[in-house]
Short mmCIF file of C-alpha atoms in Angstrom, two decimals:
data_model
loop_
_atom_site.label_atom_id
_atom_site.label_comp_id
_atom_site.label_asym_id
_atom_site.label_seq_id
_atom_site.Cartn_x
_atom_site.Cartn_y
_atom_site.Cartn_z
CA MET A 929 33.59 3.19 -25.33
CA GLY A 930 35.85 1.98 -22.59
CA GLU A 931 35.08 -0.60 -19.99
CA SER A 932 37.34 -1.38 -17.09
CA LYS A 933 36.88 -4.78 -15.55
CA GLY A 934 35.38 -4.77 -12.08
CA SER A 935 33.83 -1.32 -12.45
CA ASP A 936 30.10 -0.79 -12.87
CA LYS A 937 30.75 2.27 -15.05
CA VAL A 938 31.96 2.67 -18.64
CA THR A 939 33.36 5.71 -20.46
CA LEU A 940 31.58 7.17 -23.48
CA LYS A 941 33.22 9.59 -25.88
CA ILE A 942 31.27 12.53 -27.28
CA PRO A 943 32.42 15.38 -29.59
CA ARG A 944 34.12 18.21 -27.68
CA PRO A 945 31.90 20.98 -29.13
CA LEU A 946 28.83 19.11 -27.90
CA TYR A 947 30.42 18.70 -24.48
CA GLU A 948 31.15 22.42 -24.33
CA LYS A 949 27.64 23.30 -25.41
CA LEU A 950 26.22 21.09 -22.66
CA GLN A 951 28.49 22.79 -20.16
CA GLN A 952 26.79 26.07 -21.08
CA ILE A 953 23.27 24.59 -20.77
CA ILE A 954 23.74 23.05 -17.35
CA PRO A 955 24.04 26.02 -14.98
CA GLY A 956 20.73 26.56 -13.21
CA THR A 957 19.33 23.13 -14.05
CA GLY A 958 20.35 21.42 -10.84
CA TYR A 959 22.94 19.17 -12.52
CA SER A 960 26.45 19.41 -11.17
CA SER A 961 28.28 18.01 -14.19
CA VAL A 962 27.87 17.14 -17.85
CA THR A 963 28.16 13.47 -16.91
CA GLU A 964 25.29 13.68 -14.43
CA PHE A 965 23.18 15.48 -17.00
CA VAL A 966 23.97 13.08 -19.84
CA VAL A 967 23.21 10.06 -17.65
CA TYR A 968 19.85 11.59 -16.76
CA VAL A 969 18.96 12.29 -20.39
CA LEU A 970 20.07 8.89 -21.63
CA ARG A 971 18.17 7.16 -18.87
CA ASP A 972 15.04 9.06 -19.84
CA LEU A 973 15.55 8.18 -23.49
CA ALA A 974 16.17 4.53 -22.69
CA ALA A 975 12.99 4.44 -20.66
CA THR A 976 10.89 5.36 -23.67
CA HIS A 977 11.98 2.15 -25.36
CA GLU A 978 11.08 -0.16 -22.53
CA LEU A 979 7.98 -2.26 -22.38
CA SER A 980 5.28 -0.16 -20.80
CA GLU A 981 4.11 -3.03 -18.61
CA ALA A 982 6.15 -5.84 -17.13
CA GLU A 983 5.09 -9.39 -17.78
CA PRO A 984 2.41 -10.58 -15.38
CA TYR A 985 3.41 -13.11 -12.74
CA SER A 986 4.77 -16.42 -13.97
CA GLU A 987 3.07 -19.49 -12.50
CA ALA A 988 5.88 -19.97 -10.01
CA GLU A 989 5.77 -16.29 -9.01
CA LEU A 990 2.02 -16.41 -8.57
CA ILE A 991 2.36 -19.31 -6.15
CA ARG A 992 4.97 -17.37 -4.20
CA VAL A 993 2.89 -14.20 -4.14
CA LYS A 994 -0.17 -16.08 -2.88
CA GLU A 995 1.94 -17.76 -0.23
CA ARG A 996 3.18 -14.34 0.87
CA LEU A 997 -0.36 -12.99 1.09
CA ARG A 998 -1.47 -16.08 3.00
CA SER A 999 1.41 -15.77 5.45
CA LEU A 1000 0.36 -12.18 6.16
CA GLY A 1001 -3.28 -13.16 6.60
CA TYR A 1002 -4.40 -11.21 3.54
CA LEU A 1003 -5.80 -14.21 1.65
CA MET B 185 6.77 15.63 -23.19
CA SER B 186 9.87 16.80 -24.98
CA LEU B 187 13.02 15.25 -23.64
CA PHE B 188 14.42 18.65 -22.83
CA SER B 189 11.27 20.38 -21.60
CA PHE B 190 12.42 20.06 -17.99
CA LEU B 191 15.37 22.30 -18.78
CA LYS B 192 12.94 25.17 -19.29
CA LYS B 193 10.92 24.29 -16.24
CA PRO B 194 11.67 26.54 -13.29
CA ARG B 195 12.42 24.68 -10.09
CA GLY B 196 9.08 24.49 -8.30
CA PRO B 197 7.82 23.18 -4.98
CA ARG B 198 8.78 19.67 -3.91
CA VAL B 199 6.86 17.24 -1.74
CA LEU B 200 8.29 14.30 0.19
CA THR B 201 5.86 11.82 1.69
CA ILE B 202 7.03 9.10 4.04
CA GLY B 203 4.56 6.28 4.47
CA LEU B 204 4.77 4.55 7.83
CA ASP B 205 2.36 1.77 7.04
CA GLY B 206 -0.18 1.00 9.74
CA VAL B 207 1.22 3.19 12.54
CA PRO B 208 -1.58 4.21 14.93
CA HIS B 209 -1.93 7.85 15.94
CA SER B 210 -2.55 6.81 19.54
CA PHE B 211 0.71 4.83 19.68
CA LEU B 212 2.66 7.62 18.01
CA THR B 213 1.46 10.37 20.33
CA GLU B 214 2.06 8.18 23.38
CA GLN B 215 5.64 7.44 22.31
CA ILE B 216 6.28 11.06 21.38
CA GLU B 217 5.20 12.02 24.90
CA GLN B 218 7.51 9.36 26.31
CA GLY B 219 10.41 10.85 24.35
CA ALA B 220 11.04 7.72 22.29
CA LEU B 221 10.60 9.35 18.88
CA PRO B 222 12.51 12.66 18.85
CA ASN B 223 12.45 13.30 15.10
CA LEU B 224 8.73 12.76 14.77
CA ALA B 225 8.24 14.80 17.94
CA SER B 226 10.12 17.76 16.54
CA LEU B 227 8.32 17.50 13.21
CA ALA B 228 4.95 17.48 14.98
CA ALA B 229 5.98 20.40 17.20
CA ASP B 230 7.13 22.43 14.22
CA GLY B 231 4.08 21.49 12.16
CA ASP B 232 1.02 19.44 12.97
CA LEU B 233 0.07 15.87 13.87
CA THR B 234 -3.50 14.65 13.61
CA PRO B 235 -5.53 11.45 13.73
CA ALA B 236 -6.68 10.31 10.29
CA LEU B 237 -9.07 7.87 8.68
CA SER B 238 -8.42 4.94 6.34
CA THR B 239 -10.80 3.51 3.76
CA TYR B 240 -13.23 0.58 3.45
CA PRO B 241 -12.12 -2.15 3.13
CA THR B 242 -9.23 -1.30 5.44
CA VAL B 243 -6.33 -2.89 3.60
CA SER B 244 -3.12 -1.23 2.48
CA CYS B 245 -3.57 -1.93 -1.21
CA SER B 246 -6.92 -0.11 -1.25
CA ALA B 247 -5.78 2.63 1.12
CA TRP B 248 -2.54 3.60 -0.62
CA THR B 249 -4.31 3.54 -3.96
CA CYS B 250 -6.82 5.97 -2.43
CA PHE B 251 -3.88 8.16 -1.43
CA VAL B 252 -2.26 8.27 -4.87
CA THR B 253 -5.52 8.60 -6.85
CA GLY B 254 -7.63 10.76 -4.51
CA VAL B 255 -10.70 8.63 -5.17
CA ASN B 256 -12.62 5.86 -3.37
CA PRO B 257 -12.00 2.17 -4.16
CA GLY B 258 -15.20 2.09 -6.25
CA ALA B 259 -13.45 4.49 -8.63
CA HIS B 260 -9.86 3.24 -8.48
CA GLY B 261 -10.76 -0.46 -8.57
CA ILE B 262 -8.40 -1.91 -5.94
CA LEU B 263 -10.66 -3.56 -3.37
CA GLY B 264 -8.29 -6.10 -1.94
CA PHE B 265 -5.10 -8.01 -2.64
CA GLN B 266 -7.22 -10.57 -4.39
CA ASP B 267 -10.31 -9.85 -6.46
CA ARG B 268 -12.83 -11.77 -8.48
CA ARG B 269 -13.33 -11.59 -12.20
CA PRO B 270 -16.85 -10.20 -12.61
CA GLY B 271 -19.33 -12.85 -13.62
CA SER B 272 -17.15 -15.73 -12.50
CA TYR B 273 -15.72 -17.50 -9.46
CA ASP B 274 -12.18 -16.96 -10.72
CA THR B 275 -9.87 -14.81 -8.66
CA PHE B 276 -6.76 -12.82 -9.45
CA ILE B 277 -4.06 -10.90 -7.61
CA THR B 278 -4.52 -7.16 -8.02
CA GLY B 279 -1.71 -5.02 -9.37
CA ASN B 280 -0.85 -1.69 -10.90
CA GLN B 281 -2.37 -2.76 -14.22
CA HIS B 282 -5.81 -2.85 -12.57
CA LEU B 283 -5.88 0.82 -11.49
CA GLN B 284 -8.89 2.56 -13.02
CA ALA B 285 -8.03 6.10 -11.90
CA PRO B 286 -4.81 7.99 -12.65
CA PRO B 287 -2.32 7.95 -9.76
CA LEU B 288 -0.19 10.95 -8.80
CA TYR B 289 2.95 9.51 -10.34
CA ARG B 290 1.27 9.21 -13.73
CA LEU B 291 -0.39 12.64 -13.59
CA LEU B 292 2.84 14.34 -12.62
CA SER B 293 4.88 12.37 -15.16
CA GLU B 294 2.51 13.44 -17.92
CA ARG B 295 2.92 17.05 -16.84
CA GLY B 296 6.69 16.86 -17.08
CA GLN B 297 7.28 16.61 -13.33
CA ARG B 298 9.79 14.08 -12.02
CA VAL B 299 8.79 11.54 -9.37
CA LEU B 300 10.67 9.18 -7.07
CA MET B 301 8.53 6.30 -5.84
CA MET B 302 9.94 3.80 -3.37
CA ASN B 303 7.96 0.74 -2.31
CA VAL B 304 4.48 2.24 -2.48
CA PRO B 305 1.93 -0.61 -2.50
CA VAL B 306 0.26 -1.54 -5.81
CA THR B 307 3.10 -0.25 -7.98
CA TYR B 308 3.84 -3.69 -9.40
CA PRO B 309 4.21 -4.29 -12.33
CA PRO B 310 6.32 -1.11 -12.29
CA PRO B 311 4.65 1.63 -14.34
CA ARG B 312 6.82 3.78 -16.56
CA VAL B 313 7.17 7.14 -14.86
CA ASN B 314 9.11 10.30 -15.45
CA GLY B 315 11.63 9.46 -12.78
CA LEU B 316 12.52 6.47 -10.67
CA LEU B 317 10.25 3.81 -9.20
CA VAL B 318 10.75 0.63 -7.23
CA SER B 319 7.61 -1.42 -6.67
CA GLY B 320 6.22 -2.26 -3.30
CA PHE B 321 5.47 -5.65 -1.79
CA LEU B 322 3.93 -8.24 -4.11
CA ALA B 323 6.76 -7.64 -6.52
CA PRO B 324 8.20 -11.18 -6.56
CA THR B 325 11.82 -10.07 -7.01
CA LEU B 326 13.72 -6.79 -7.16
CA GLU B 327 14.72 -7.55 -10.71
CA GLY B 328 11.74 -6.58 -12.81
CA ALA B 329 10.33 -4.34 -10.07
CA THR B 330 11.96 -1.04 -11.04
CA HIS B 331 11.70 1.72 -13.54
CA PRO B 332 14.07 2.09 -15.21
CA PRO B 333 15.13 -1.59 -15.10
CA GLU B 334 18.77 -0.82 -14.33
CA LEU B 335 17.72 0.79 -11.06
CA ALA B 336 17.37 -2.77 -9.69
CA SER B 337 21.09 -3.47 -9.83
CA ARG B 338 21.87 -0.17 -8.10
CA LEU B 339 19.41 -1.05 -5.34
CA GLU B 340 20.92 -4.51 -5.03
CA GLY B 341 24.16 -2.75 -4.19
CA PHE B 342 22.45 -1.43 -1.05
CA GLY B 343 21.20 -4.88 -0.10
CA TYR B 344 17.73 -3.59 -0.89
CA ARG B 345 14.78 -5.77 0.16
CA ILE B 346 11.25 -5.12 -1.05
CA ASP B 347 9.70 -6.73 2.03
CA ILE B 348 10.53 -8.94 4.96
CA ASP B 349 10.04 -12.71 4.76
CA PRO B 350 6.67 -13.29 6.47
CA TRP B 351 7.02 -17.08 6.74
CA GLN B 352 10.25 -16.60 8.63
CA ALA B 353 8.44 -14.07 10.83
CA ARG B 354 5.83 -16.70 11.69
CA GLU B 355 8.61 -18.99 12.89
CA SER B 356 10.82 -16.59 14.78
CA LEU B 357 10.40 -13.05 16.10
CA ASP B 358 14.19 -12.79 16.41
CA ALA B 359 14.54 -13.49 12.70
CA LEU B 360 11.76 -11.00 11.98
CA LEU B 361 13.52 -8.25 13.92
CA GLU B 362 16.79 -8.89 12.11
CA ASP B 363 14.98 -8.87 8.77
CA LEU B 364 13.16 -5.62 9.66
CA ASP B 365 16.42 -3.89 10.57
CA ALA B 366 18.22 -4.95 7.40
CA THR B 367 15.23 -3.97 5.24
CA LEU B 368 14.91 -0.54 6.87
CA ASP B 369 18.62 0.13 6.78
CA ALA B 370 18.92 -0.62 3.05
CA ARG B 371 15.74 1.31 2.27
CA VAL B 372 17.03 4.42 3.97
CA ARG B 373 20.52 4.30 2.44
CA ALA B 374 19.04 3.83 -1.03
CA ALA B 375 16.47 6.58 -0.46
CA VAL B 376 19.08 9.07 0.71
CA GLU B 377 21.11 8.53 -2.44
CA LEU B 378 18.12 8.76 -4.78
CA LEU B 379 16.59 11.75 -2.97
CA GLY B 380 19.88 13.57 -3.35
CA GLU B 381 20.47 12.96 -7.02
CA ASP B 382 17.15 13.12 -8.76
CA ARG B 383 15.23 16.29 -9.64
CA TRP B 384 11.92 15.00 -8.33
CA ALA B 385 8.87 17.13 -7.60
CA LEU B 386 7.23 14.30 -5.63
CA ALA B 387 9.11 11.65 -3.69
CA MET B 388 7.19 8.93 -1.84
CA VAL B 389 9.25 6.67 0.42
CA HIS B 390 7.31 3.80 1.90
CA ILE B 391 8.21 1.87 5.05
CA MET B 392 6.20 -1.36 5.21
CA GLY B 393 8.11 -2.69 8.21
CA THR B 394 5.89 -0.84 10.68
CA ASP B 395 2.86 -2.76 9.42
CA ARG B 396 4.79 -6.01 9.58
CA ILE B 397 6.03 -5.59 13.13
CA ASN B 398 2.53 -4.57 14.20
CA HIS B 399 1.03 -7.67 12.62
CA PHE B 400 3.51 -10.06 14.18
CA MET B 401 4.29 -8.38 17.52
CA TRP B 402 1.29 -6.32 18.62
CA ARG B 403 0.44 -8.85 21.29
CA GLU B 404 3.97 -8.67 22.71
CA TRP B 405 3.77 -4.88 22.66
CA GLU B 406 0.36 -4.63 24.30
CA SER B 407 1.10 -7.28 26.89
CA ASP B 408 4.40 -5.59 27.71
CA ASP B 409 6.31 -8.78 26.99
CA PRO B 410 9.60 -8.47 28.90
CA GLU B 411 11.74 -9.66 25.99
CA TYR B 412 9.96 -8.41 22.91
CA ALA B 413 8.10 -5.22 23.92
CA PRO B 414 11.39 -3.30 24.33
CA ARG B 415 12.63 -4.64 21.01
CA PHE B 416 9.35 -3.63 19.37
CA LEU B 417 9.94 -0.09 20.59
CA ASP B 418 13.58 -0.24 19.51
CA TYR B 419 12.42 -0.84 15.95
CA TYR B 420 10.24 2.26 16.20
CA ARG B 421 13.24 4.24 17.45
CA LYS B 422 15.08 3.12 14.31
CA VAL B 423 12.12 4.19 12.18
CA ASP B 424 12.22 7.57 13.89
CA ALA B 425 15.95 7.84 13.18
CA ALA B 426 15.21 6.87 9.56
CA VAL B 427 12.73 9.75 9.35
CA GLY B 428 15.46 12.08 10.63
CA THR B 429 17.94 10.78 8.05
CA LEU B 430 15.45 11.17 5.20
CA LEU B 431 14.64 14.73 6.27
CA GLU B 432 18.34 15.59 6.28
CA ALA B 433 18.50 14.41 2.67
CA VAL B 434 16.00 17.04 1.47
CA SER B 435 16.02 20.83 1.58
CA ASP B 436 14.28 22.79 4.33
CA GLU B 437 11.87 24.14 1.72
CA THR B 438 10.64 20.67 0.82
CA GLU B 439 7.05 20.07 1.91
CA VAL B 440 6.92 16.96 4.09
CA ILE B 441 3.97 14.74 4.92
CA ILE B 442 4.43 11.60 7.01
CA LEU B 443 1.44 9.37 7.37
CA SER B 444 -0.02 5.94 7.98
CA ASP B 445 -2.81 4.38 5.94
CA HIS B 446 -4.66 2.74 8.84
CA GLY B 447 -4.38 2.16 12.55
CA PHE B 448 -3.72 -1.07 14.42
CA CYS B 449 -5.16 -3.02 17.33
CA LEU B 450 -4.83 -6.39 18.99
CA THR B 451 -6.49 -9.29 17.18
CA ARG B 452 -8.85 -11.06 19.56
CA ARG B 453 -10.08 -13.58 17.04
CA GLU B 454 -9.85 -14.32 13.37
CA VAL B 455 -13.32 -14.90 11.96
CA ASN B 456 -13.87 -16.94 8.80
CA LEU B 457 -16.96 -15.45 7.17
CA ASP B 458 -17.20 -18.27 4.63
CA ALA B 459 -17.46 -20.74 7.53
CA TRP B 460 -20.24 -18.61 9.00
CA LEU B 461 -22.05 -18.38 5.63
CA ARG B 462 -21.86 -22.18 5.40
CA GLU B 463 -23.12 -22.62 8.95
CA ARG B 464 -26.08 -20.36 8.21
CA GLY B 465 -26.92 -22.12 4.94
CA TRP B 466 -25.91 -19.31 2.61
CA LEU B 467 -22.97 -21.13 1.07
CA ALA B 468 -22.33 -24.70 -0.02
CA VAL B 469 -19.45 -26.24 -1.93
CA ARG B 470 -19.27 -29.24 -4.24
CA ALA B 471 -15.82 -30.38 -3.19
CA GLY B 472 -14.81 -31.83 0.14
CA GLU B 473 -11.50 -30.73 1.61
CA ASN B 474 -9.51 -27.80 0.26
CA ALA B 475 -12.50 -26.34 -1.55
CA LYS B 476 -12.02 -23.16 -3.53
CA LEU B 477 -14.35 -20.43 -4.70
CA THR B 478 -14.77 -22.21 -8.02
CA ASP B 479 -16.35 -25.09 -6.07
CA VAL B 480 -19.44 -23.19 -4.83
CA ASP B 481 -22.61 -24.98 -5.87
CA GLU B 482 -26.00 -23.90 -7.26
CA SER B 483 -27.62 -23.61 -3.83
CA THR B 484 -25.13 -20.94 -2.74
CA ARG B 485 -26.70 -17.54 -2.11
CA ALA B 486 -23.60 -15.71 -0.88
CA PHE B 487 -19.82 -16.09 -0.67
CA SER B 488 -17.01 -13.83 0.50
CA LEU B 489 -13.48 -12.59 -0.04
CA THR B 490 -11.10 -11.26 2.63
CA PRO B 491 -11.74 -8.85 4.33
CA GLY B 492 -15.52 -8.81 4.72
CA ARG B 493 -16.39 -8.59 1.04
CA ILE B 494 -19.71 -10.39 0.52
CA TYR B 495 -20.97 -11.29 -2.93
CA LEU B 496 -24.46 -12.58 -3.56
CA ASN B 497 -24.67 -15.46 -6.02
CA VAL B 498 -26.94 -13.70 -8.50
CA ARG B 499 -28.74 -15.54 -11.28
CA GLY B 500 -27.58 -14.25 -14.64
CA ARG B 501 -24.54 -12.60 -13.08
CA GLU B 502 -22.68 -15.52 -11.53
CA PRO B 503 -22.37 -18.78 -13.50
CA ARG B 504 -24.31 -20.83 -10.92
CA GLY B 505 -26.34 -17.93 -9.55
CA SER B 506 -29.35 -18.61 -7.35
CA VAL B 507 -30.60 -15.21 -6.17
CA ASN B 508 -32.86 -13.32 -8.56
CA ALA B 509 -31.93 -9.72 -9.25
CA GLY B 510 -34.35 -7.07 -8.01
CA GLU B 511 -36.56 -7.68 -4.97
CA GLU B 512 -35.01 -11.04 -4.06
CA TYR B 513 -31.52 -9.52 -4.21
CA GLU B 514 -32.54 -6.65 -1.93
CA ALA B 515 -34.32 -9.01 0.47
CA ALA B 516 -31.23 -11.24 0.63
CA ARG B 517 -29.01 -8.25 1.43
CA GLU B 518 -31.41 -7.18 4.21
CA GLU B 519 -31.64 -10.70 5.65
CA LEU B 520 -27.89 -11.21 5.59
CA THR B 521 -27.22 -7.80 7.13
CA GLY B 522 -29.61 -8.66 9.95
CA GLN B 523 -27.95 -12.01 10.54
CA PHE B 524 -24.51 -10.45 10.83
CA THR B 525 -25.65 -8.67 13.98
CA GLU B 526 -26.15 -12.15 15.52
CA LEU B 527 -22.50 -13.07 14.94
CA VAL B 528 -20.98 -12.89 18.40
CA ASP B 529 -17.79 -13.86 20.17
CA PRO B 530 -18.66 -17.18 21.89
CA GLU B 531 -16.59 -16.31 24.96
CA THR B 532 -17.77 -12.79 25.63
CA GLY B 533 -21.04 -12.60 23.71
CA GLU B 534 -19.81 -9.37 22.14
CA PRO B 535 -20.82 -8.63 18.57
CA VAL B 536 -18.15 -9.22 15.94
CA VAL B 537 -19.54 -6.86 13.32
CA ASP B 538 -19.46 -3.09 13.56
CA LYS B 539 -21.23 -2.13 10.32
CA VAL B 540 -22.56 -3.75 7.19
CA PHE B 541 -22.49 -1.47 4.17
CA LYS B 542 -24.46 -1.93 0.99
CA ARG B 543 -22.20 -1.60 -2.03
CA GLU B 544 -23.67 1.76 -3.06
CA GLU B 545 -23.08 3.22 0.42
CA VAL B 546 -19.29 3.00 0.12
CA PHE B 547 -18.33 2.44 -3.51
CA HIS B 548 -18.91 5.03 -6.20
CA GLY B 549 -17.48 5.07 -9.69
CA SER B 550 -16.58 2.95 -12.68
CA ALA B 551 -15.31 0.02 -10.60
CA ALA B 552 -18.28 -0.06 -8.23
CA GLU B 553 -20.21 -2.56 -10.33
CA ALA B 554 -17.57 -5.22 -9.65
CA ALA B 555 -17.46 -4.34 -5.93
CA PRO B 556 -19.00 -6.65 -3.30
CA ASP B 557 -22.75 -6.48 -2.73
CA LEU B 558 -22.18 -6.00 1.00
CA LEU B 559 -19.09 -4.94 2.89
CA VAL B 560 -18.81 -6.17 6.48
CA HIS B 561 -16.66 -4.01 8.73
CA PRO B 562 -15.69 -5.67 12.01
CA ARG B 563 -15.40 -4.28 15.50
CA ASN B 564 -11.77 -3.71 16.39
CA GLY B 565 -10.24 -7.03 17.44
CA TYR B 566 -12.14 -9.29 15.02
CA ASP B 567 -10.10 -9.91 11.90
CA LEU B 568 -12.37 -10.98 9.06
CA LYS B 569 -11.08 -13.73 6.80
CA SER B 570 -12.54 -15.85 4.04
CA GLY B 571 -11.69 -19.34 2.98
CA LEU B 572 -13.44 -22.55 1.99
CA ALA B 573 -10.60 -24.86 2.93
CA SER B 574 -11.68 -24.85 6.57
CA ASP B 575 -15.09 -24.70 8.27
CA GLU B 576 -13.68 -23.36 11.55
CA LEU B 577 -15.51 -20.12 12.32
CA PHE B 578 -13.07 -18.70 14.87
CA GLY B 579 -9.33 -19.10 14.80
CA SER B 580 -6.00 -17.59 15.65
CA SER B 581 -2.59 -17.35 14.02
CA PRO B 582 0.83 -15.77 14.60
CA ILE B 583 -0.73 -12.55 13.22
CA THR B 584 -1.68 -10.86 16.50
CA GLY B 585 -2.33 -7.33 15.27
CA MET B 586 -4.99 -6.13 12.81
CA HIS B 587 -5.89 -2.97 10.91
CA THR B 588 -8.30 -0.33 12.17
CA TYR B 589 -10.22 2.19 10.06
CA ASP B 590 -9.64 4.99 12.50
CA ASP B 591 -6.50 5.97 14.43
CA ALA B 592 -4.25 6.42 11.38
CA PHE B 593 -2.14 9.58 11.47
CA TRP B 594 -0.91 12.42 9.27
CA CYS B 595 1.97 14.68 10.24
CA VAL B 596 3.03 17.75 8.26
CA ARG B 597 6.11 19.94 8.52
CA GLY B 598 5.70 23.67 9.08
CA ARG B 599 1.97 23.76 8.35
CA ARG B 600 -1.35 23.17 10.06
CA PHE B 601 -4.17 20.85 9.15
CA ALA B 602 -7.62 22.26 8.50
CA ALA B 603 -10.30 21.26 10.96
CA GLN B 604 -11.46 17.97 9.52
CA GLU B 605 -9.71 14.64 10.08
CA PRO B 606 -7.77 13.72 6.90
CA ARG B 607 -8.96 10.64 5.03
CA VAL B 608 -6.42 8.62 3.07
CA LEU B 609 -8.10 9.65 -0.19
CA ASP B 610 -7.27 13.29 0.61
CA GLY B 611 -3.66 12.41 -0.28
CA ALA B 612 -3.57 13.17 -4.01
CA PRO B 613 -5.44 16.51 -3.82
CA THR B 614 -3.27 17.62 -0.88
CA VAL B 615 -0.04 16.76 -2.70
CA LEU B 616 -1.22 18.42 -5.93
CA HIS B 617 -2.21 21.52 -3.95
CA LEU B 618 1.26 21.74 -2.39
CA LEU B 619 2.86 21.35 -5.82
CA GLY B 620 0.64 24.07 -7.29
CA GLU B 621 -0.79 21.54 -9.73
CA ALA B 622 -4.47 21.49 -10.72
CA PRO B 623 -6.32 18.38 -9.50
CA PRO B 624 -8.16 16.23 -12.05
CA ASP B 625 -11.95 16.58 -12.12
CA SER B 626 -14.10 14.54 -9.78
CA LEU B 627 -11.65 13.62 -7.05
CA ASP B 628 -13.35 12.40 -3.89
CA GLY B 629 -10.68 13.86 -1.61
CA GLN B 630 -9.74 17.44 -0.94
CA PRO B 631 -6.68 19.32 0.30
CA VAL B 632 -6.49 19.08 4.08
CA LEU B 633 -3.97 21.80 4.93
CA GLN B 634 -4.74 25.33 6.05
#
């Protein structure tokens, strides 16, 4: 894995045969490159390991949210 | 769903909805005629533009949840920004975790369809979807308001703002206008990028700024204020340009629905229903100043939550209940309903209340039991509030525009609406119909296109 300072992207290395296989799969799927496709798939995979629900509001956040609702006349 | 199942899925129909929160049909058609909104004008000319109805209570959190679930608030469970824990005087802020009916983005995700959800109300905490989602207002910060989480840093790169700063808006309309522009600009640039890169079947892009400018500047607009009325319209021109930019980002085959969730009108007076209930002897509190709902005492027969949600203090249901269930409960609802007709504007003598609904007249479903016993719907111009901190019945604030149940709008590209006026809960069945997806059983809404 490579990481160049200042960039928000890193380089991953994958086996060439896998890369070539993906190149064959992609036509007709709406993905313009193997990179775009792999990012999509990895994002999807990563998502399955996230917490299904975010933490509820912290006390400080709850105060802010109520203030926001009050300022809009909704509370 | 298998990770790769979408590879086998043929490319199907796509639907883009653009929510223009709180834009009245009457305002839109007037400005289209004046030539101020060319993109919306051409969309309406090529398709259809119709007045539409909101929901009761007429608040965005309830209305947009109606849209994404296709059911009434008694079934989806979002009856206000704040709700009460059944059987108590404790309140909580409603969020995505409280939805009791499946929203479009969950249904489609489960069926292997991708979604792109941007800023739709009541999507915080951000639900995990098959696609991308950034929560709408009430998300405290952008970080923690997206799915997947790393989407937040990408959005930050656009200068993305979930909502304007309403306290700043109360202080300065100039600051509000600047905030509105920056928020809209970032929203559109982010949306264009995400619309272009993701294989979504449904994309919902929500503009909350229209509701905000209407709340804070409706008086300036209606009174034709020489400084701010033109700037109000300028913002709408930018919204129209944003619509044009978003449409350029999608294919011509994409189905497009642009809509508002409620209309708007000038606020004549804010009316504190708790103050009125106290004046009429229905409500008493134990504390002095800054009383809260938890301070209501044993003599209380009714209390309320914004907007117009009236709860009887029922023995055996509420901790310090005083009204017996059965005949006494029904008699109290009748008596209170009658008294609301006597609530009038002291200056004009005009009634404040349009309708009083019994719970069962408007709420149906699994969440109806926790719904208010009566729902008061005001005449346009009287903005119903609740609060025990003050006993002032009538008031005013920098919020000079309020929601209306009627005069919302729906606009569709390249299609015609069926005869009936769309209701906001017709959203989910209409979108599913366009996507060729079967609706779940027992939706309250129905497809509204010919």
